[in-house]
Tab-separated table of C-alpha atoms and ligand atoms in Angstrom:
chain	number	residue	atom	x	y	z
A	772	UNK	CA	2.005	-29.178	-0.885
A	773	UNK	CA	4.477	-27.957	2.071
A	774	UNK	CA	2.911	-28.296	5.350
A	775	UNK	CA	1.810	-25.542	7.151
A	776	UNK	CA	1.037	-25.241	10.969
A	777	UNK	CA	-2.123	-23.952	9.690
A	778	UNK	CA	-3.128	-27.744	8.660
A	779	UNK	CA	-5.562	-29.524	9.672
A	780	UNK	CA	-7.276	-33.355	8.668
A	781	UNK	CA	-10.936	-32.108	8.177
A	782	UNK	CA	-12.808	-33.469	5.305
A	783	UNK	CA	-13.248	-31.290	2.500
A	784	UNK	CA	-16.097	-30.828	1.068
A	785	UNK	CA	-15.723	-28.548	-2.154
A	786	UNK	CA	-16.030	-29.536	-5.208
A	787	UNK	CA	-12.557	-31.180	-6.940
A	788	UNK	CA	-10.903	-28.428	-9.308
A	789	UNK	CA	-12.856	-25.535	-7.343
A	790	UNK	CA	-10.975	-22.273	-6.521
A	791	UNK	CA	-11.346	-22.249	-3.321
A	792	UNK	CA	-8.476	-24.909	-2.944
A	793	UNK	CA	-6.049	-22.334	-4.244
A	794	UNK	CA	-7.460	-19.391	-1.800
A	795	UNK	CA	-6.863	-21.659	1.264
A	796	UNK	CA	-3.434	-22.029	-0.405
A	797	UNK	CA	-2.596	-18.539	-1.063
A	798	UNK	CA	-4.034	-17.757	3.239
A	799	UNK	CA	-1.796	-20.737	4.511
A	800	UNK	CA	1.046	-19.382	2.502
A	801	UNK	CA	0.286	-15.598	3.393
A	802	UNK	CA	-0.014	-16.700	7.390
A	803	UNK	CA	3.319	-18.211	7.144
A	804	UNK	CA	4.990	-15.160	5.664
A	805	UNK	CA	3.467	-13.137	8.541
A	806	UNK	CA	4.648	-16.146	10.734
A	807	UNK	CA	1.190	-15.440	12.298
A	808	UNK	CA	0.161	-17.543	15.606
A	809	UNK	CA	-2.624	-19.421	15.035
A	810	UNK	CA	-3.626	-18.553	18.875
A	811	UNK	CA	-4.297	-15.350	17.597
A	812	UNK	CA	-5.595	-16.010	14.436
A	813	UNK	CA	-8.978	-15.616	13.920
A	814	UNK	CA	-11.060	-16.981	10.407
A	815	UNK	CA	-14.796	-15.716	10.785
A	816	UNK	CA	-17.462	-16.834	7.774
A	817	UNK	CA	-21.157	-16.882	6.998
A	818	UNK	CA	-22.887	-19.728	4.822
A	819	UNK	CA	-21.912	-20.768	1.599
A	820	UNK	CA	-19.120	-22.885	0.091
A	821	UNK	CA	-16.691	-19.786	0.992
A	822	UNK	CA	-18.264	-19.943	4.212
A	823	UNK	CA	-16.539	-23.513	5.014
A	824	UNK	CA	-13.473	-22.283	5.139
A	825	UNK	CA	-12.267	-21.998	8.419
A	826	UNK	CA	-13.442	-25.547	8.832
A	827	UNK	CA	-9.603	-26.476	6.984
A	828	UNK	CA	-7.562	-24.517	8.989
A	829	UNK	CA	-5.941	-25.149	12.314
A	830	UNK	CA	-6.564	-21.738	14.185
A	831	UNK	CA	-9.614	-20.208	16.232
A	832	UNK	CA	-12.902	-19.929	14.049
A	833	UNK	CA	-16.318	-18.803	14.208
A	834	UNK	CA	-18.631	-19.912	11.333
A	835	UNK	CA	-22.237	-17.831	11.642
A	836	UNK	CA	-25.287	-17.098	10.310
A	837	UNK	CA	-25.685	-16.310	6.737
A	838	UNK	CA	-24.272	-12.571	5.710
A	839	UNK	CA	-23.571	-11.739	9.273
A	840	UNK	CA	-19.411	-12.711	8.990
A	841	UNK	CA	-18.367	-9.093	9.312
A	842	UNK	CA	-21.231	-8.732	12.410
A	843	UNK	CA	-19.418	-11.070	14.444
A	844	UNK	CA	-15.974	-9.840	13.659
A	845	UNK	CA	-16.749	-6.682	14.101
A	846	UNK	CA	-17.373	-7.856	17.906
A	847	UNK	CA	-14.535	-10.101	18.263
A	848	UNK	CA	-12.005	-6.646	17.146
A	849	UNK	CA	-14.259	-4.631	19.675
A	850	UNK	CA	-13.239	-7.360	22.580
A	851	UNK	CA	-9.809	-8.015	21.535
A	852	UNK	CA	-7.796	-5.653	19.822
A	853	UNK	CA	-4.802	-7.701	19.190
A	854	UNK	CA	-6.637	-10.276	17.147
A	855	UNK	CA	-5.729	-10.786	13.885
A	856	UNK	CA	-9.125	-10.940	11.860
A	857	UNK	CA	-10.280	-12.583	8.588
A	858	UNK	CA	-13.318	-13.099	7.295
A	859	UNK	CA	-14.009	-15.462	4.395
A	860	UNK	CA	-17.158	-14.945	2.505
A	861	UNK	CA	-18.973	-15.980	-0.836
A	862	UNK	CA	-20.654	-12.987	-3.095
A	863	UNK	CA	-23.939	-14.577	-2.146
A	864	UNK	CA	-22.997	-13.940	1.772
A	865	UNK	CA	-21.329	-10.471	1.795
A	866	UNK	CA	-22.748	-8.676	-1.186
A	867	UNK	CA	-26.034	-10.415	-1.024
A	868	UNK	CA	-27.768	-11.290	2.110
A	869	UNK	CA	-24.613	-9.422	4.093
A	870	UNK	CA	-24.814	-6.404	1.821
A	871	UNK	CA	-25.515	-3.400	4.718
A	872	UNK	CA	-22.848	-5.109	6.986
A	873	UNK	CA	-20.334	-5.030	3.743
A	874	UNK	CA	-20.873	-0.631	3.967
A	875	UNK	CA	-21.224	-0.155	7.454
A	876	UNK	CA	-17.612	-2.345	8.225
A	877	UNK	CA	-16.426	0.114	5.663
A	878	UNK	CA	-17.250	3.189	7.093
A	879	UNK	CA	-16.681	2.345	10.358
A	880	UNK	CA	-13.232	1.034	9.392
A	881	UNK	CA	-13.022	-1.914	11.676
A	882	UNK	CA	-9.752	-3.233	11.555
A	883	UNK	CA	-9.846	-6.406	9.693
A	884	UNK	CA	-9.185	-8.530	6.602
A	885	UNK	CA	-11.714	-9.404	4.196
A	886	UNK	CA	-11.384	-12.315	1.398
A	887	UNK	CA	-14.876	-12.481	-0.810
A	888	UNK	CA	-14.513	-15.706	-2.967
A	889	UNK	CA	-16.369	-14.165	-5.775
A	890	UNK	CA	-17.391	-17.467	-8.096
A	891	UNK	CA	-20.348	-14.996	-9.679
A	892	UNK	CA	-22.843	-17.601	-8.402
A	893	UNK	CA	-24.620	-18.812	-5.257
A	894	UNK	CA	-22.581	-22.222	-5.192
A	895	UNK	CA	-23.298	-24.324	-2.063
A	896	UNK	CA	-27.716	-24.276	-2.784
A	897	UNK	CA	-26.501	-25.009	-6.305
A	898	UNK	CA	-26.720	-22.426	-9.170
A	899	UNK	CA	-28.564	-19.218	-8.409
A	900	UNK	CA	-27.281	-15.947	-9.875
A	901	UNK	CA	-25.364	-13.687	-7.028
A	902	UNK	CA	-25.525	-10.186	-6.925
A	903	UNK	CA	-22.308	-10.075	-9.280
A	904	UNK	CA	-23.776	-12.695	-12.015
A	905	UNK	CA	-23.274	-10.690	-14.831
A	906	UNK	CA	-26.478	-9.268	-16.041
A	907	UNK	CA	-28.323	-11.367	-18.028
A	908	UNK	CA	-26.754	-14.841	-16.938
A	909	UNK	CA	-28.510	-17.471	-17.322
A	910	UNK	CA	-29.294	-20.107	-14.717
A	911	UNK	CA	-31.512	-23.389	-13.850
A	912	UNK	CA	-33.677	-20.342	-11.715
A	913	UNK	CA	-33.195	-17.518	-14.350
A	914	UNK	CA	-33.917	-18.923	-17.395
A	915	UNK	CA	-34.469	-15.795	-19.074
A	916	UNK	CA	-31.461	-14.194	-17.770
A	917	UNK	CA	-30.808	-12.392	-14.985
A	918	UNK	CA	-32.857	-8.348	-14.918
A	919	UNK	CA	-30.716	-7.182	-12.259
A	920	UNK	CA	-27.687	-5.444	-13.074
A	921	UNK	CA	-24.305	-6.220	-11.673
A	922	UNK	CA	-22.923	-5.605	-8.406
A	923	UNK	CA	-19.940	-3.241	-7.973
A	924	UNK	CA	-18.339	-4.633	-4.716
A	925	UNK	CA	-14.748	-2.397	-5.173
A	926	UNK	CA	-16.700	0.338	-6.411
A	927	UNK	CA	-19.185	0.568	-3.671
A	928	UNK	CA	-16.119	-0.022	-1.274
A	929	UNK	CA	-14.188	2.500	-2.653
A	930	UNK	CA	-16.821	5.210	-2.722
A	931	UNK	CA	-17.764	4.626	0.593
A	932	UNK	CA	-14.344	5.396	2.623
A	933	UNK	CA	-12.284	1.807	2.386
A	934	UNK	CA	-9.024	2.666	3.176
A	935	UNK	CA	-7.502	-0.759	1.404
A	936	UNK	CA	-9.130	-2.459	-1.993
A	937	UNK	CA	-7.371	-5.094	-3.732
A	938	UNK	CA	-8.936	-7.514	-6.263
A	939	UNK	CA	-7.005	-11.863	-6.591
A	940	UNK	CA	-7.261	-14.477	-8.821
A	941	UNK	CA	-7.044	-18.045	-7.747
A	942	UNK	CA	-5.225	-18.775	-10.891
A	943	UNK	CA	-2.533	-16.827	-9.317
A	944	UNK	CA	-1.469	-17.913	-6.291
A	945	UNK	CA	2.060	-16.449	-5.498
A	946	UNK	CA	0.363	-12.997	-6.529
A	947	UNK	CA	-2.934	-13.530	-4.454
A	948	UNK	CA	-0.823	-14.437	-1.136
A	949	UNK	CA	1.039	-11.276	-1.938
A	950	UNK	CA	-1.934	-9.364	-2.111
A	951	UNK	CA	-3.009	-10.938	1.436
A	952	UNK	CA	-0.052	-10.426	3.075
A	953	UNK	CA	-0.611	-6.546	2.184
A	954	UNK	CA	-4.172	-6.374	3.282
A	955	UNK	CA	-3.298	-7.941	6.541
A	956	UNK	CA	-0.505	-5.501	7.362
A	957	UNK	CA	-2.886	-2.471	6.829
A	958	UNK	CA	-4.162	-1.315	9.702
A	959	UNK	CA	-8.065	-0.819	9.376
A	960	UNK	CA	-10.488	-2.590	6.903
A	961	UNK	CA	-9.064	-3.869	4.172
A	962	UNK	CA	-10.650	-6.327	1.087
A	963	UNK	CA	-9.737	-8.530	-1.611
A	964	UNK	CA	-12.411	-9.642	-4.492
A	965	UNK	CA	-11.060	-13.068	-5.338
A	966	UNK	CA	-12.276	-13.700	-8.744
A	967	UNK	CA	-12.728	-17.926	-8.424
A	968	UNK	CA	-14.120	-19.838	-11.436
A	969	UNK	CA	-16.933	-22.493	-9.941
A	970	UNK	CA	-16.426	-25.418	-12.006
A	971	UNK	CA	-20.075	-26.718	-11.105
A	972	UNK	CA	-22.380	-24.351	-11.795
A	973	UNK	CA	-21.221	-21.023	-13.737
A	974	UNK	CA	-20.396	-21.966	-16.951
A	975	UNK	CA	-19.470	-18.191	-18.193
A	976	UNK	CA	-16.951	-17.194	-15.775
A	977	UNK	CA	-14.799	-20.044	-16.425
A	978	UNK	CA	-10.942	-20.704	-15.935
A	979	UNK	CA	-9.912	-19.515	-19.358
A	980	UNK	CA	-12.425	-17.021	-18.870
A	981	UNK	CA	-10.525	-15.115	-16.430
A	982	UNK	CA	-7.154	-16.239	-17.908
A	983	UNK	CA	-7.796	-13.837	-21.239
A	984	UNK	CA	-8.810	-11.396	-19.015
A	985	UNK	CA	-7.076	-10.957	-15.596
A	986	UNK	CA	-3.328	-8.982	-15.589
A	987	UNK	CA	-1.529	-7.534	-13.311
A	988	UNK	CA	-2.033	-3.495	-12.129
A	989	UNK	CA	1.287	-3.569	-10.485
A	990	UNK	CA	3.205	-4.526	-13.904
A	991	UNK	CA	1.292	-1.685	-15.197
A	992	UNK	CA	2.994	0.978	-13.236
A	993	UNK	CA	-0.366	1.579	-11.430
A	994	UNK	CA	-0.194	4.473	-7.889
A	995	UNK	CA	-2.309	2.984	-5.451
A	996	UNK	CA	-2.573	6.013	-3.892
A	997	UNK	CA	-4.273	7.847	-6.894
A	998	UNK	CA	-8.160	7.429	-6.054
A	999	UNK	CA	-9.525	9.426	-8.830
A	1000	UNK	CA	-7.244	6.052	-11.215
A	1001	UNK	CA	-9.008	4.026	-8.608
A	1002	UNK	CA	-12.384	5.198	-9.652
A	1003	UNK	CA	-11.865	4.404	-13.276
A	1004	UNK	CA	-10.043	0.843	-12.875
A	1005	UNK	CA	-12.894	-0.426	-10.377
A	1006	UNK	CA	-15.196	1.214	-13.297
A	1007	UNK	CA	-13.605	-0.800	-16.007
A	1008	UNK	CA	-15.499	-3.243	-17.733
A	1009	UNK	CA	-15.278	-7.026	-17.484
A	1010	UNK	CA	-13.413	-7.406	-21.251
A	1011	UNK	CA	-9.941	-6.214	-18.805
A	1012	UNK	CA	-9.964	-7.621	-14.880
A	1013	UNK	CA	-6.957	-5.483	-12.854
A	1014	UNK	CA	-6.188	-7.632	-9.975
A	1015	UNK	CA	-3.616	-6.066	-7.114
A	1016	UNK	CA	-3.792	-3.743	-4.793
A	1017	UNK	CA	-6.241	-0.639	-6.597
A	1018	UNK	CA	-6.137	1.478	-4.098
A	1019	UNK	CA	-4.239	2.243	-0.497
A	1020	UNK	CA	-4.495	5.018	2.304
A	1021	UNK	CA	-3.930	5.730	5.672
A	1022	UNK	CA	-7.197	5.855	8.193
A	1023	UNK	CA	-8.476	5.532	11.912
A	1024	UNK	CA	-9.681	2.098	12.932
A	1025	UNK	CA	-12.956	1.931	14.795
A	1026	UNK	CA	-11.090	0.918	18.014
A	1027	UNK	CA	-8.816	4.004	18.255
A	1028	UNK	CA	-12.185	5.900	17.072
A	1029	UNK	CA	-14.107	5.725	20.460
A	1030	UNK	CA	-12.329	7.136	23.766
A	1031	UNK	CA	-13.626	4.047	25.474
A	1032	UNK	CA	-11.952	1.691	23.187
A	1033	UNK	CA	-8.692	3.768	22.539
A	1034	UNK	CA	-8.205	3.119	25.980
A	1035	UNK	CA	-8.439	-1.013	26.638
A	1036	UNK	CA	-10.388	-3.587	24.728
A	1037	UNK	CA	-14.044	-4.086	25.821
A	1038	UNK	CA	-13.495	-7.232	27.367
A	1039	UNK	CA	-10.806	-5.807	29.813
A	1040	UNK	CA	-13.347	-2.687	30.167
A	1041	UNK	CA	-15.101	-2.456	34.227
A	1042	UNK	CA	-18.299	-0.780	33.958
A	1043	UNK	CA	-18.317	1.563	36.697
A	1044	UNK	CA	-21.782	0.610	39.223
A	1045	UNK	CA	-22.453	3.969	39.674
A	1046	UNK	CA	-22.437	5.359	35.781
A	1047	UNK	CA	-25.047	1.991	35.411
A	1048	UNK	CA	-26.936	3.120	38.553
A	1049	UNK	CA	-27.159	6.867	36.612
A	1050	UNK	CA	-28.227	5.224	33.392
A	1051	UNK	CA	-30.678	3.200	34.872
A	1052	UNK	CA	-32.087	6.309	37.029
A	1053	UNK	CA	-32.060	4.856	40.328
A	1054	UNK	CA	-28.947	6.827	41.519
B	2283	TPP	C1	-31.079	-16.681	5.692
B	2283	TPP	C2	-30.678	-17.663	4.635
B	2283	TPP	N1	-31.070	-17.454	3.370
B	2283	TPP	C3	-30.700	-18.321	2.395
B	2283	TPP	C4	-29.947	-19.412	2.688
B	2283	TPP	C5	-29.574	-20.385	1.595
B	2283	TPP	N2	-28.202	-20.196	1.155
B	2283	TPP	C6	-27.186	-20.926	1.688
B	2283	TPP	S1	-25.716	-20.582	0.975
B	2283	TPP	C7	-26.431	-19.465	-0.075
B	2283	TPP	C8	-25.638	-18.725	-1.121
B	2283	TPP	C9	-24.170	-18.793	-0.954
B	2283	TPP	O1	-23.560	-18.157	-2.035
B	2283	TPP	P1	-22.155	-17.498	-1.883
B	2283	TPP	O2	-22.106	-16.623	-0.682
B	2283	TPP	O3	-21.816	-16.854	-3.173
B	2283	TPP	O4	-21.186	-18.715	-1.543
B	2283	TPP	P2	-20.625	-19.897	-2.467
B	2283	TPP	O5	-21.385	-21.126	-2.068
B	2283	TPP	O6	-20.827	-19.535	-3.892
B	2283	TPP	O7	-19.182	-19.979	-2.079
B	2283	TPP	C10	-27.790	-19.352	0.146
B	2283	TPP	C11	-28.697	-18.452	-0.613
B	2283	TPP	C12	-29.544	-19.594	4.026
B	2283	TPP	N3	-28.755	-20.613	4.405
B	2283	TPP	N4	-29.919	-18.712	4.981
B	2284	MG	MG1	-20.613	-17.522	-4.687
């Protein structure tokens, strides 16, 4: 592989053949395209396999508590504006345990990337269904199948205000960076479903699982800009997976929502003594 100044000599700990190897691609590659600095480069996680993946690249990370990646990013775009932001994060940690953090980055449209490595499986504690195991998957913990149905992630995101929905394949690499490079040039939140076979412990969603299934919306003629299209291809079933951009338009970030942000960053903000002294009722 080409070298990127993203690089770095960590040991890695996923599994050999996973898809996570060709996300980290497809973000080294995209990063390069946007010739971004990794001094302002910022790759936030939670816990999971996903969640190790600013540990392999060379830039500024913050690795947290388990479904609480878009928490702490959410503070680091609040103190510094000119960040660039992106959070990695497993289906376990972002639709799971992170679930009310996924909606409320949405609606408040922070402005920053999101990459959910969606293997359909809780893979680092080793084989429990997800929220987006399909229903009825069976595993070493559900061995009856799963009884909950299937999480929507680009269907609740679309419904609830996201300005910028995409969904990747890490069997497609040129196309995922693509799709990355997009959703990092949109200003406000923006999210890619990676759709990543893990070779360990979901035997359904497999490689040539996705292969039959996955094309491209873009070859398809598809206007990103149509939501009520949106709304049926995020309500297509799993027989036909669009990946690309679904759907695109224009919104306020949370930063230029507030009159105290619009104006400086909070970590250049002075709290004026006598506004605390008011608050605080000793004036
Ligand atoms: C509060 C809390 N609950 C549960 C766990 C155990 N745990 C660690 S990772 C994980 C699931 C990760 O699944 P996912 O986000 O899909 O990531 P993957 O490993 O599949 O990439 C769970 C349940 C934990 N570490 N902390
Ligand atoms: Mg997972």
């Amino acid at each position: 592989m080409t070298k990127t100044k993203y690089d770095i000599d960590n040991e890695n700990q996923w599994c050999p053949g996973c898809g996570n190897f060709s996300i980290l691609k497809a973000m080294k590659q995209a990063f390069t395209k946007l010739k971004l600095d990794p001094d302002n480069l910022l790759i936030v996680s939670g816990i999971g396999q996903a969640g190790k993946t600013p540990n392999y690249l060379a830039c500024n990370m913050l690795h947290g508590l388990h479904g609480r990646a878009l928490c702490l990013a959410t503070g680091a775009k609040i103190a510094n504006h000119n960040l660039n932001i992106v959070v990695t994060t497993g289906d376990g940690d972002c639709y799971g345990e992170g679930q009310n953090h996924f909606t409320a980055a949405i609606r408040r449209n922070i402005d920053i990337t999101l990459f959910v490595f969606n293997n359909q499986i809780y893979g680092l504690t080793k084989g429990q269904a997800s929220p987006t195991s399909a229903f009825g998957m069976k595993t070493k913990i559900q061995q009856n199948g799963t009884v909950s149905s299937s999480f929507n992630p680009l269907a609740t995101a679309l419904v609830n205000g996201a300005g910028f929905i995409a969904r990747g394949f890490s069997g497609n690499i040129e196309k995922l960076s693509s799709t990355m490079v997009d959703a990092m040039k949109y200003k406000g939140f923006s999210m890619i479903d990676i759709c990543q076979p893990c070779i360990s412990f979901n035997k359904l969603n497999t490689y040539s699982w996705y292969k039959e299934r996955v094309f491209d919306l873009e070859n398809n003629g598809h206007d990103n800009s149509d939501y009520k299209k949106a709304l049926e291809i995020v309500h297509q079933n799993e027989e036909k997976i669009p990946t690309g951009i679904i759907y695109k338009k224009p919104g306020i970030p949370f930063h230029e929502r507030l009159p105290v942000l619009r104006k400086q960053p909070l970590s250049s903000y002075v709290f004026p003594e006598s506004e605390l002294k008011n608050i605080l009722g000793r004036a």
